[in-house]
Amino acid sequence: MTNIFIDHILEATWSQTLLNIFLLILCLYPVVGSFFWFAGSLSYRFLKTNKRDDNWEMIPVDQQPLITIMIPAHNEEVMIEETITYLFDQLNYTNFEVLVMNDGSTDDTAAIIHRLQDKYPRLRTVEIVKNKGKAHAFNIGMYFAKGEYILSNDADTIPEQDALMKYMNFFIHDRDMNTSAVTANMDVQNRTKLLGKSQTVEFSSIVGVIKRSQTSVNDSMYAYSGANTLYKKSFLIDVGGFRQNRATEDISIAWDHQMVGAVPRFAPNIVFHMNVPETIRDLYKQRKRWAQGGTEVWLTNIKKFLFHPIQRRYQLSMFVDSTLSIIWSFFFVITAVMFLILMGYFLITGNYERVFHGFMISFTFVTFELFAGFMQLLAALLLDHHGAKLKYWFFAPLYMLFYWMINPITVVTTFIPALKTILGFGSGTWVSPTRKSLQNKK
């Protein structure tokens, strides 16, 4: 009887220890994650040998592979002419065509495209009667694309002039035969408002640093950029194209490529300019879609990692981070609600000392998070464009807190919709934010 009692105590002790370790990991996840991405970005800068950031060559016209620049367009009358004109008049590449997938537009998008076809013979269009989402339009366009390579280019996005030439440098060598796609470096064009300036920092720190780190560790990548990525068409066909019922086609295709052993590439030296949401409402809607897309790919691939971890070892870090991110999101929301209820109870009962201690502990923890985030931000801004964006560091602190709060909330609120998608009830359509001209927005 005594031995059974001792065994029970030891078992309870081990269970409590494991639970405490797990809770500690969740508490420290944002801090440790920031330092991990910080170290990974430095590793990319100083240790990675095949990144080819500044080592690219001009390809003679007679040797340029044909690229199809595909623009899925749904009610893009504000932007479409400006974007098409830029692509034909400004890009330093000759052998390309532009294929606009007019995805059920009800405005003047079709009329603008037909008018521009008289000016640009290499402009083609496919009319889709009913809008079923970007992935659906892209899958149809794949089979009309003449190019061996397809550049996904949003209607509100313009790549730098040398973008196509730089992109192709990731495909023309023998060592690149397994490269499925190359995604470029996002730059915010509409920086006139505080939210735009803040997202300029985010795309450098959150997006740019994470992509550098993942690429540095094992050539993995959580997501392509849907706004501007060059795909090798054969690899799109190999995985059956884009998943049409997913909230984010760029996240799902990146995971699908890596599940078949293809290699994604990140090219921070290739810059494209895009509009970002300028209102909290539009930003929240965008982040909800991103969060749902991330949960969808996690749910889609969880069995592959659990039952075949060795086979999926090169993507395992990506899966572990996604798992911790989703669990931490629920942990954050639940503990935040509990904390607010508890502080409210202490206020009502007049226990102001406990309220003071509670907020001091929270302030200390947030300070550690901010310090870790600042280290990540500093590395990002120094690496991105050789420090040209350092002036936007001023807008970082408030946005970092906003990002860390909004991200777990969107993960939690979209978990059920993501689960419904996996069960076959999802949709790949969404409403884009209001478009504005890309000119003179800095």
JSON list of C-alpha atoms in Angstrom, two decimals, residues 45-255:
[
{"chain": "A", "resi": 45, "resn": "ARG", "atom": "CA", "xyz": [23.38, 37.06, -43.70]},
{"chain": "A", "resi": 46, "resn": "PHE", "atom": "CA", "xyz": [26.74, 35.67, -42.60]},
{"chain": "A", "resi": 47, "resn": "LEU", "atom": "CA", "xyz": [26.64, 31.88, -42.97]},
{"chain": "A", "resi": 48, "resn": "LYS", "atom": "CA", "xyz": [24.37, 30.96, -45.88]},
{"chain": "A", "resi": 49, "resn": "THR", "atom": "CA", "xyz": [26.43, 30.49, -49.03]},
{"chain": "A", "resi": 50, "resn": "ASN", "atom": "CA", "xyz": [23.89, 30.02, -51.84]},
{"chain": "A", "resi": 51, "resn": "LYS", "atom": "CA", "xyz": [21.51, 32.94, -51.23]},
{"chain": "A", "resi": 52, "resn": "ARG", "atom": "CA", "xyz": [22.57, 34.89, -54.37]},
{"chain": "A", "resi": 53, "resn": "ASP", "atom": "CA", "xyz": [21.21, 38.17, -53.03]},
{"chain": "A", "resi": 54, "resn": "ASP", "atom": "CA", "xyz": [23.56, 40.41, -55.01]},
{"chain": "A", "resi": 55, "resn": "ASN", "atom": "CA", "xyz": [25.00, 37.87, -57.42]},
{"chain": "A", "resi": 56, "resn": "TRP", "atom": "CA", "xyz": [22.88, 37.79, -60.54]},
{"chain": "A", "resi": 57, "resn": "GLU", "atom": "CA", "xyz": [23.56, 38.09, -64.23]},
{"chain": "A", "resi": 58, "resn": "MET", "atom": "CA", "xyz": [21.81, 39.59, -67.24]},
{"chain": "A", "resi": 59, "resn": "ILE", "atom": "CA", "xyz": [20.28, 36.94, -69.49]},
{"chain": "A", "resi": 60, "resn": "PRO", "atom": "CA", "xyz": [20.57, 37.61, -73.25]},
{"chain": "A", "resi": 61, "resn": "VAL", "atom": "CA", "xyz": [17.25, 38.04, -75.03]},
{"chain": "A", "resi": 62, "resn": "ASP", "atom": "CA", "xyz": [17.67, 34.88, -77.12]},
{"chain": "A", "resi": 63, "resn": "GLN", "atom": "CA", "xyz": [18.23, 32.86, -73.91]},
{"chain": "A", "resi": 64, "resn": "GLN", "atom": "CA", "xyz": [15.42, 34.29, -71.81]},
{"chain": "A", "resi": 65, "resn": "PRO", "atom": "CA", "xyz": [12.78, 31.70, -70.85]},
{"chain": "A", "resi": 66, "resn": "LEU", "atom": "CA", "xyz": [9.21, 32.79, -71.53]},
{"chain": "A", "resi": 67, "resn": "ILE", "atom": "CA", "xyz": [7.45, 34.09, -68.42]},
{"chain": "A", "resi": 68, "resn": "THR", "atom": "CA", "xyz": [3.70, 34.49, -68.12]},
{"chain": "A", "resi": 69, "resn": "ILE", "atom": "CA", "xyz": [2.81, 37.32, -65.76]},
{"chain": "A", "resi": 70, "resn": "MET", "atom": "CA", "xyz": [-0.60, 36.32, -64.48]},
{"chain": "A", "resi": 71, "resn": "ILE", "atom": "CA", "xyz": [-2.90, 38.90, -62.90]},
{"chain": "A", "resi": 72, "resn": "PRO", "atom": "CA", "xyz": [-6.08, 37.56, -61.28]},
{"chain": "A", "resi": 73, "resn": "ALA", "atom": "CA", "xyz": [-8.44, 40.54, -61.39]},
{"chain": "A", "resi": 74, "resn": "HIS", "atom": "CA", "xyz": [-11.85, 40.99, -59.79]},
{"chain": "A", "resi": 75, "resn": "ASN", "atom": "CA", "xyz": [-13.22, 44.54, -60.03]},
{"chain": "A", "resi": 76, "resn": "GLU", "atom": "CA", "xyz": [-9.79, 46.13, -60.42]},
{"chain": "A", "resi": 77, "resn": "GLU", "atom": "CA", "xyz": [-10.71, 49.13, -62.61]},
{"chain": "A", "resi": 78, "resn": "VAL", "atom": "CA", "xyz": [-8.80, 51.49, -60.31]},
{"chain": "A", "resi": 79, "resn": "MET", "atom": "CA", "xyz": [-5.48, 49.67, -60.58]},
{"chain": "A", "resi": 80, "resn": "ILE", "atom": "CA", "xyz": [-5.41, 47.43, -63.64]},
{"chain": "A", "resi": 81, "resn": "GLU", "atom": "CA", "xyz": [-4.36, 49.95, -66.31]},
{"chain": "A", "resi": 82, "resn": "GLU", "atom": "CA", "xyz": [-1.61, 51.42, -64.16]},
{"chain": "A", "resi": 83, "resn": "THR", "atom": "CA", "xyz": [-0.21, 47.97, -63.37]},
{"chain": "A", "resi": 84, "resn": "ILE", "atom": "CA", "xyz": [-0.32, 46.64, -66.95]},
{"chain": "A", "resi": 85, "resn": "THR", "atom": "CA", "xyz": [1.25, 49.81, -68.34]},
{"chain": "A", "resi": 86, "resn": "TYR", "atom": "CA", "xyz": [4.07, 49.58, -65.84]},
{"chain": "A", "resi": 87, "resn": "LEU", "atom": "CA", "xyz": [4.77, 45.91, -66.63]},
{"chain": "A", "resi": 88, "resn": "PHE", "atom": "CA", "xyz": [5.09, 46.49, -70.37]},
{"chain": "A", "resi": 89, "resn": "ASP", "atom": "CA", "xyz": [6.90, 49.83, -70.26]},
{"chain": "A", "resi": 90, "resn": "GLN", "atom": "CA", "xyz": [9.24, 49.45, -67.29]},
{"chain": "A", "resi": 91, "resn": "LEU", "atom": "CA", "xyz": [10.40, 45.84, -66.87]},
{"chain": "A", "resi": 92, "resn": "ASN", "atom": "CA", "xyz": [13.94, 45.05, -68.00]},
{"chain": "A", "resi": 93, "resn": "TYR", "atom": "CA", "xyz": [13.03, 41.73, -69.56]},
{"chain": "A", "resi": 94, "resn": "THR", "atom": "CA", "xyz": [11.86, 40.95, -73.07]},
{"chain": "A", "resi": 95, "resn": "ASN", "atom": "CA", "xyz": [10.42, 37.46, -73.29]},
{"chain": "A", "resi": 96, "resn": "PHE", "atom": "CA", "xyz": [7.21, 37.71, -71.29]},
{"chain": "A", "resi": 97, "resn": "GLU", "atom": "CA", "xyz": [3.46, 37.96, -71.74]},
{"chain": "A", "resi": 98, "resn": "VAL", "atom": "CA", "xyz": [0.76, 39.32, -69.45]},
{"chain": "A", "resi": 99, "resn": "LEU", "atom": "CA", "xyz": [-2.31, 37.16, -68.88]},
{"chain": "A", "resi": 100, "resn": "VAL", "atom": "CA", "xyz": [-5.17, 38.83, -67.01]},
{"chain": "A", "resi": 101, "resn": "MET", "atom": "CA", "xyz": [-7.74, 36.50, -65.50]},
{"chain": "A", "resi": 102, "resn": "ASN", "atom": "CA", "xyz": [-10.84, 38.69, -65.40]},
{"chain": "A", "resi": 103, "resn": "ASP", "atom": "CA", "xyz": [-12.55, 36.92, -62.54]},
{"chain": "A", "resi": 104, "resn": "GLY", "atom": "CA", "xyz": [-16.22, 37.82, -62.81]},
{"chain": "A", "resi": 105, "resn": "SER", "atom": "CA", "xyz": [-15.66, 41.59, -62.68]},
{"chain": "A", "resi": 106, "resn": "THR", "atom": "CA", "xyz": [-18.78, 43.73, -62.76]},
{"chain": "A", "resi": 107, "resn": "ASP", "atom": "CA", "xyz": [-17.00, 47.08, -63.23]},
{"chain": "A", "resi": 108, "resn": "ASP", "atom": "CA", "xyz": [-14.97, 48.40, -66.19]},
{"chain": "A", "resi": 109, "resn": "THR", "atom": "CA", "xyz": [-12.05, 45.99, -65.76]},
{"chain": "A", "resi": 110, "resn": "ALA", "atom": "CA", "xyz": [-12.85, 44.07, -68.96]},
{"chain": "A", "resi": 111, "resn": "ALA", "atom": "CA", "xyz": [-13.23, 47.22, -71.06]},
{"chain": "A", "resi": 112, "resn": "ILE", "atom": "CA", "xyz": [-9.89, 48.58, -69.85]},
{"chain": "A", "resi": 113, "resn": "ILE", "atom": "CA", "xyz": [-8.11, 45.31, -70.67]},
{"chain": "A", "resi": 114, "resn": "HIS", "atom": "CA", "xyz": [-9.60, 45.14, -74.18]},
{"chain": "A", "resi": 115, "resn": "ARG", "atom": "CA", "xyz": [-8.54, 48.73, -74.84]},
{"chain": "A", "resi": 116, "resn": "LEU", "atom": "CA", "xyz": [-4.99, 48.04, -73.68]},
{"chain": "A", "resi": 117, "resn": "GLN", "atom": "CA", "xyz": [-4.75, 44.98, -75.94]},
{"chain": "A", "resi": 118, "resn": "ASP", "atom": "CA", "xyz": [-4.62, 47.30, -78.95]},
{"chain": "A", "resi": 119, "resn": "LYS", "atom": "CA", "xyz": [-1.52, 48.91, -77.46]},
{"chain": "A", "resi": 120, "resn": "TYR", "atom": "CA", "xyz": [0.17, 45.78, -76.08]},
{"chain": "A", "resi": 121, "resn": "PRO", "atom": "CA", "xyz": [-0.01, 42.70, -78.38]},
{"chain": "A", "resi": 122, "resn": "ARG", "atom": "CA", "xyz": [1.45, 40.46, -75.64]},
{"chain": "A", "resi": 123, "resn": "LEU", "atom": "CA", "xyz": [-1.49, 41.22, -73.36]},
{"chain": "A", "resi": 124, "resn": "ARG", "atom": "CA", "xyz": [-4.03, 38.39, -73.21]},
{"chain": "A", "resi": 125, "resn": "THR", "atom": "CA", "xyz": [-7.13, 37.88, -71.10]},
{"chain": "A", "resi": 126, "resn": "VAL", "atom": "CA", "xyz": [-9.43, 35.08, -70.05]},
{"chain": "A", "resi": 127, "resn": "GLU", "atom": "CA", "xyz": [-12.98, 35.91, -69.02]},
{"chain": "A", "resi": 128, "resn": "ILE", "atom": "CA", "xyz": [-14.34, 33.95, -66.05]},
{"chain": "A", "resi": 129, "resn": "VAL", "atom": "CA", "xyz": [-18.10, 34.30, -65.71]},
{"chain": "A", "resi": 130, "resn": "LYS", "atom": "CA", "xyz": [-18.40, 33.83, -61.94]},
{"chain": "A", "resi": 131, "resn": "ASN", "atom": "CA", "xyz": [-15.91, 34.91, -59.31]},
{"chain": "A", "resi": 132, "resn": "LYS", "atom": "CA", "xyz": [-14.76, 31.85, -57.34]},
{"chain": "A", "resi": 133, "resn": "GLY", "atom": "CA", "xyz": [-11.56, 33.22, -55.87]},
{"chain": "A", "resi": 134, "resn": "LYS", "atom": "CA", "xyz": [-7.95, 33.83, -56.80]},
{"chain": "A", "resi": 135, "resn": "ALA", "atom": "CA", "xyz": [-6.91, 30.16, -56.65]},
{"chain": "A", "resi": 136, "resn": "HIS", "atom": "CA", "xyz": [-9.71, 29.18, -59.04]},
{"chain": "A", "resi": 137, "resn": "ALA", "atom": "CA", "xyz": [-8.72, 31.91, -61.49]},
{"chain": "A", "resi": 138, "resn": "PHE", "atom": "CA", "xyz": [-5.05, 30.96, -61.25]},
{"chain": "A", "resi": 139, "resn": "ASN", "atom": "CA", "xyz": [-5.75, 27.26, -61.88]},
{"chain": "A", "resi": 140, "resn": "ILE", "atom": "CA", "xyz": [-7.67, 28.12, -65.04]},
{"chain": "A", "resi": 141, "resn": "GLY", "atom": "CA", "xyz": [-4.95, 30.51, -66.15]},
{"chain": "A", "resi": 142, "resn": "MET", "atom": "CA", "xyz": [-2.22, 27.87, -65.76]},
{"chain": "A", "resi": 143, "resn": "TYR", "atom": "CA", "xyz": [-3.53, 26.03, -68.78]},
{"chain": "A", "resi": 144, "resn": "PHE", "atom": "CA", "xyz": [-3.69, 29.19, -70.90]},
{"chain": "A", "resi": 145, "resn": "ALA", "atom": "CA", "xyz": [-0.23, 30.36, -69.86]},
{"chain": "A", "resi": 146, "resn": "LYS", "atom": "CA", "xyz": [2.35, 29.96, -72.62]},
{"chain": "A", "resi": 147, "resn": "GLY", "atom": "CA", "xyz": [5.31, 30.43, -70.31]},
{"chain": "A", "resi": 148, "resn": "GLU", "atom": "CA", "xyz": [7.28, 27.71, -68.57]},
{"chain": "A", "resi": 149, "resn": "TYR", "atom": "CA", "xyz": [7.34, 30.06, -65.60]},
{"chain": "A", "resi": 150, "resn": "ILE", "atom": "CA", "xyz": [4.36, 31.94, -64.13]},
{"chain": "A", "resi": 151, "resn": "LEU", "atom": "CA", "xyz": [4.67, 35.13, -62.11]},
{"chain": "A", "resi": 152, "resn": "SER", "atom": "CA", "xyz": [1.74, 35.64, -59.77]},
{"chain": "A", "resi": 153, "resn": "ASN", "atom": "CA", "xyz": [1.22, 39.41, -59.78]},
{"chain": "A", "resi": 154, "resn": "ASP", "atom": "CA", "xyz": [-1.66, 41.06, -57.94]},
{"chain": "A", "resi": 155, "resn": "ALA", "atom": "CA", "xyz": [-3.45, 43.90, -59.65]},
{"chain": "A", "resi": 156, "resn": "ASP", "atom": "CA", "xyz": [-2.21, 46.37, -57.01]},
{"chain": "A", "resi": 157, "resn": "THR", "atom": "CA", "xyz": [1.41, 45.21, -57.18]},
{"chain": "A", "resi": 158, "resn": "ILE", "atom": "CA", "xyz": [4.37, 46.39, -59.25]},
{"chain": "A", "resi": 159, "resn": "PRO", "atom": "CA", "xyz": [7.74, 44.59, -59.15]},
{"chain": "A", "resi": 160, "resn": "GLU", "atom": "CA", "xyz": [11.03, 46.43, -59.48]},
{"chain": "A", "resi": 161, "resn": "GLN", "atom": "CA", "xyz": [12.34, 46.88, -63.02]},
{"chain": "A", "resi": 162, "resn": "ASP", "atom": "CA", "xyz": [14.93, 44.08, -62.80]},
{"chain": "A", "resi": 163, "resn": "ALA", "atom": "CA", "xyz": [12.59, 41.67, -61.02]},
{"chain": "A", "resi": 164, "resn": "LEU", "atom": "CA", "xyz": [12.10, 39.15, -63.84]},
{"chain": "A", "resi": 165, "resn": "MET", "atom": "CA", "xyz": [15.81, 39.05, -64.62]},
{"chain": "A", "resi": 166, "resn": "LYS", "atom": "CA", "xyz": [16.66, 38.46, -60.96]},
{"chain": "A", "resi": 167, "resn": "TYR", "atom": "CA", "xyz": [13.91, 35.87, -60.58]},
{"chain": "A", "resi": 168, "resn": "MET", "atom": "CA", "xyz": [15.18, 33.81, -63.49]},
{"chain": "A", "resi": 169, "resn": "ASN", "atom": "CA", "xyz": [18.67, 33.67, -61.98]},
{"chain": "A", "resi": 170, "resn": "PHE", "atom": "CA", "xyz": [17.21, 31.28, -59.40]},
{"chain": "A", "resi": 171, "resn": "PHE", "atom": "CA", "xyz": [16.15, 28.82, -62.12]},
{"chain": "A", "resi": 172, "resn": "ILE", "atom": "CA", "xyz": [18.81, 28.81, -64.86]},
{"chain": "A", "resi": 173, "resn": "HIS", "atom": "CA", "xyz": [21.54, 26.77, -63.13]},
{"chain": "A", "resi": 174, "resn": "ASP", "atom": "CA", "xyz": [21.77, 22.99, -62.83]},
{"chain": "A", "resi": 175, "resn": "ARG", "atom": "CA", "xyz": [21.55, 23.22, -59.03]},
{"chain": "A", "resi": 176, "resn": "ASP", "atom": "CA", "xyz": [18.14, 24.89, -59.38]},
{"chain": "A", "resi": 177, "resn": "MET", "atom": "CA", "xyz": [16.33, 21.99, -60.99]},
{"chain": "A", "resi": 178, "resn": "ASN", "atom": "CA", "xyz": [14.35, 21.27, -57.78]},
{"chain": "A", "resi": 179, "resn": "THR", "atom": "CA", "xyz": [13.40, 24.92, -57.15]},
{"chain": "A", "resi": 180, "resn": "SER", "atom": "CA", "xyz": [9.61, 25.18, -57.21]},
{"chain": "A", "resi": 181, "resn": "ALA", "atom": "CA", "xyz": [9.14, 28.92, -56.68]},
{"chain": "A", "resi": 182, "resn": "VAL", "atom": "CA", "xyz": [10.95, 32.11, -55.73]},
{"chain": "A", "resi": 183, "resn": "THR", "atom": "CA", "xyz": [9.18, 34.68, -53.63]},
{"chain": "A", "resi": 184, "resn": "ALA", "atom": "CA", "xyz": [10.27, 38.31, -53.43]},
{"chain": "A", "resi": 185, "resn": "ASN", "atom": "CA", "xyz": [10.58, 40.94, -50.74]},
{"chain": "A", "resi": 186, "resn": "MET", "atom": "CA", "xyz": [7.47, 42.97, -49.99]},
{"chain": "A", "resi": 187, "resn": "ASP", "atom": "CA", "xyz": [7.69, 46.74, -49.78]},
{"chain": "A", "resi": 188, "resn": "VAL", "atom": "CA", "xyz": [4.78, 48.91, -48.66]},
{"chain": "A", "resi": 189, "resn": "GLN", "atom": "CA", "xyz": [3.87, 51.55, -51.22]},
{"chain": "A", "resi": 190, "resn": "ASN", "atom": "CA", "xyz": [1.15, 53.48, -49.39]},
{"chain": "A", "resi": 191, "resn": "ARG", "atom": "CA", "xyz": [3.05, 54.87, -46.39]},
{"chain": "A", "resi": 192, "resn": "THR", "atom": "CA", "xyz": [1.15, 58.11, -45.96]},
{"chain": "A", "resi": 193, "resn": "LYS", "atom": "CA", "xyz": [-0.72, 56.89, -42.87]},
{"chain": "A", "resi": 194, "resn": "LEU", "atom": "CA", "xyz": [0.53, 55.55, -39.56]},
{"chain": "A", "resi": 195, "resn": "LEU", "atom": "CA", "xyz": [-0.79, 52.07, -40.28]},
{"chain": "A", "resi": 196, "resn": "GLY", "atom": "CA", "xyz": [1.09, 51.92, -43.58]},
{"chain": "A", "resi": 197, "resn": "LYS", "atom": "CA", "xyz": [4.34, 53.05, -41.96]},
{"chain": "A", "resi": 198, "resn": "SER", "atom": "CA", "xyz": [3.89, 50.46, -39.22]},
{"chain": "A", "resi": 199, "resn": "GLN", "atom": "CA", "xyz": [3.33, 47.65, -41.71]},
{"chain": "A", "resi": 200, "resn": "THR", "atom": "CA", "xyz": [6.51, 48.72, -43.49]},
{"chain": "A", "resi": 201, "resn": "VAL", "atom": "CA", "xyz": [8.34, 47.68, -40.34]},
{"chain": "A", "resi": 202, "resn": "GLU", "atom": "CA", "xyz": [6.26, 44.53, -40.01]},
{"chain": "A", "resi": 203, "resn": "PHE", "atom": "CA", "xyz": [7.01, 43.24, -43.50]},
{"chain": "A", "resi": 204, "resn": "SER", "atom": "CA", "xyz": [10.71, 43.70, -42.81]},
{"chain": "A", "resi": 205, "resn": "SER", "atom": "CA", "xyz": [10.69, 42.21, -39.31]},
{"chain": "A", "resi": 206, "resn": "ILE", "atom": "CA", "xyz": [7.92, 39.66, -39.16]},
{"chain": "A", "resi": 207, "resn": "VAL", "atom": "CA", "xyz": [7.92, 38.54, -42.79]},
{"chain": "A", "resi": 208, "resn": "GLY", "atom": "CA", "xyz": [11.43, 39.27, -44.02]},
{"chain": "A", "resi": 209, "resn": "VAL", "atom": "CA", "xyz": [13.25, 37.95, -40.96]},
{"chain": "A", "resi": 210, "resn": "ILE", "atom": "CA", "xyz": [11.16, 34.79, -40.71]},
{"chain": "A", "resi": 211, "resn": "LYS", "atom": "CA", "xyz": [11.66, 33.97, -44.39]},
{"chain": "A", "resi": 212, "resn": "ARG", "atom": "CA", "xyz": [15.39, 34.56, -44.07]},
{"chain": "A", "resi": 213, "resn": "SER", "atom": "CA", "xyz": [15.55, 32.37, -40.98]},
{"chain": "A", "resi": 214, "resn": "GLN", "atom": "CA", "xyz": [13.54, 29.51, -42.46]},
{"chain": "A", "resi": 215, "resn": "THR", "atom": "CA", "xyz": [15.57, 29.63, -45.64]},
{"chain": "A", "resi": 216, "resn": "SER", "atom": "CA", "xyz": [18.79, 29.70, -43.64]},
{"chain": "A", "resi": 217, "resn": "VAL", "atom": "CA", "xyz": [17.92, 26.71, -41.44]},
{"chain": "A", "resi": 218, "resn": "ASN", "atom": "CA", "xyz": [16.84, 24.15, -44.03]},
{"chain": "A", "resi": 219, "resn": "ASP", "atom": "CA", "xyz": [15.50, 25.89, -47.15]},
{"chain": "A", "resi": 220, "resn": "SER", "atom": "CA", "xyz": [11.94, 25.72, -45.86]},
{"chain": "A", "resi": 221, "resn": "MET", "atom": "CA", "xyz": [9.30, 28.42, -46.10]},
{"chain": "A", "resi": 222, "resn": "TYR", "atom": "CA", "xyz": [6.00, 28.87, -44.30]},
{"chain": "A", "resi": 223, "resn": "ALA", "atom": "CA", "xyz": [4.39, 30.88, -47.10]},
{"chain": "A", "resi": 224, "resn": "TYR", "atom": "CA", "xyz": [5.06, 32.39, -50.48]},
{"chain": "A", "resi": 225, "resn": "SER", "atom": "CA", "xyz": [3.96, 35.91, -51.18]},
{"chain": "A", "resi": 226, "resn": "GLY", "atom": "CA", "xyz": [0.70, 35.72, -53.08]},
{"chain": "A", "resi": 227, "resn": "ALA", "atom": "CA", "xyz": [1.24, 39.22, -54.41]},
{"chain": "A", "resi": 228, "resn": "ASN", "atom": "CA", "xyz": [4.46, 38.45, -56.29]},
{"chain": "A", "resi": 229, "resn": "THR", "atom": "CA", "xyz": [6.04, 35.00, -56.65]},
{"chain": "A", "resi": 230, "resn": "LEU", "atom": "CA", "xyz": [7.58, 33.30, -59.69]},
{"chain": "A", "resi": 231, "resn": "TYR", "atom": "CA", "xyz": [6.50, 29.66, -60.00]},
{"chain": "A", "resi": 232, "resn": "LYS", "atom": "CA", "xyz": [7.87, 26.92, -62.18]},
{"chain": "A", "resi": 233, "resn": "LYS", "atom": "CA", "xyz": [4.72, 25.76, -63.93]},
{"chain": "A", "resi": 234, "resn": "SER", "atom": "CA", "xyz": [5.62, 22.07, -63.85]},
{"chain": "A", "resi": 235, "resn": "PHE", "atom": "CA", "xyz": [5.71, 22.14, -60.04]},
{"chain": "A", "resi": 236, "resn": "LEU", "atom": "CA", "xyz": [2.27, 23.76, -59.92]},
{"chain": "A", "resi": 237, "resn": "ILE", "atom": "CA", "xyz": [0.94, 20.94, -62.05]},
{"chain": "A", "resi": 238, "resn": "ASP", "atom": "CA", "xyz": [2.75, 18.32, -59.94]},
{"chain": "A", "resi": 239, "resn": "VAL", "atom": "CA", "xyz": [0.75, 19.26, -56.84]},
{"chain": "A", "resi": 240, "resn": "GLY", "atom": "CA", "xyz": [-2.54, 19.69, -58.70]},
{"chain": "A", "resi": 241, "resn": "GLY", "atom": "CA", "xyz": [-2.47, 23.49, -58.75]},
{"chain": "A", "resi": 242, "resn": "PHE", "atom": "CA", "xyz": [-3.76, 25.72, -55.98]},
{"chain": "A", "resi": 243, "resn": "ARG", "atom": "CA", "xyz": [-6.28, 24.50, -53.42]},
{"chain": "A", "resi": 244, "resn": "GLN", "atom": "CA", "xyz": [-9.40, 26.43, -54.35]},
{"chain": "A", "resi": 245, "resn": "ASN", "atom": "CA", "xyz": [-11.20, 26.17, -51.02]},
{"chain": "A", "resi": 246, "resn": "ARG", "atom": "CA", "xyz": [-8.36, 27.58, -48.93]},
{"chain": "A", "resi": 247, "resn": "ALA", "atom": "CA", "xyz": [-8.40, 31.04, -47.35]},
{"chain": "A", "resi": 248, "resn": "THR", "atom": "CA", "xyz": [-4.79, 31.67, -48.45]},
{"chain": "A", "resi": 249, "resn": "GLU", "atom": "CA", "xyz": [-3.60, 30.01, -51.64]},
{"chain": "A", "resi": 250, "resn": "ASP", "atom": "CA", "xyz": [-0.02, 31.23, -51.14]},
{"chain": "A", "resi": 251, "resn": "ILE", "atom": "CA", "xyz": [0.41, 29.44, -47.79]},
{"chain": "A", "resi": 252, "resn": "SER", "atom": "CA", "xyz": [-1.18, 26.19, -48.94]},
{"chain": "A", "resi": 253, "resn": "ILE", "atom": "CA", "xyz": [0.84, 25.94, -52.18]},
{"chain": "A", "resi": 254, "resn": "ALA", "atom": "CA", "xyz": [4.10, 26.56, -50.28]},
{"chain": "A", "resi": 255, "resn": "TRP", "atom": "CA", "xyz": [3.37, 23.63, -47.95]}
]
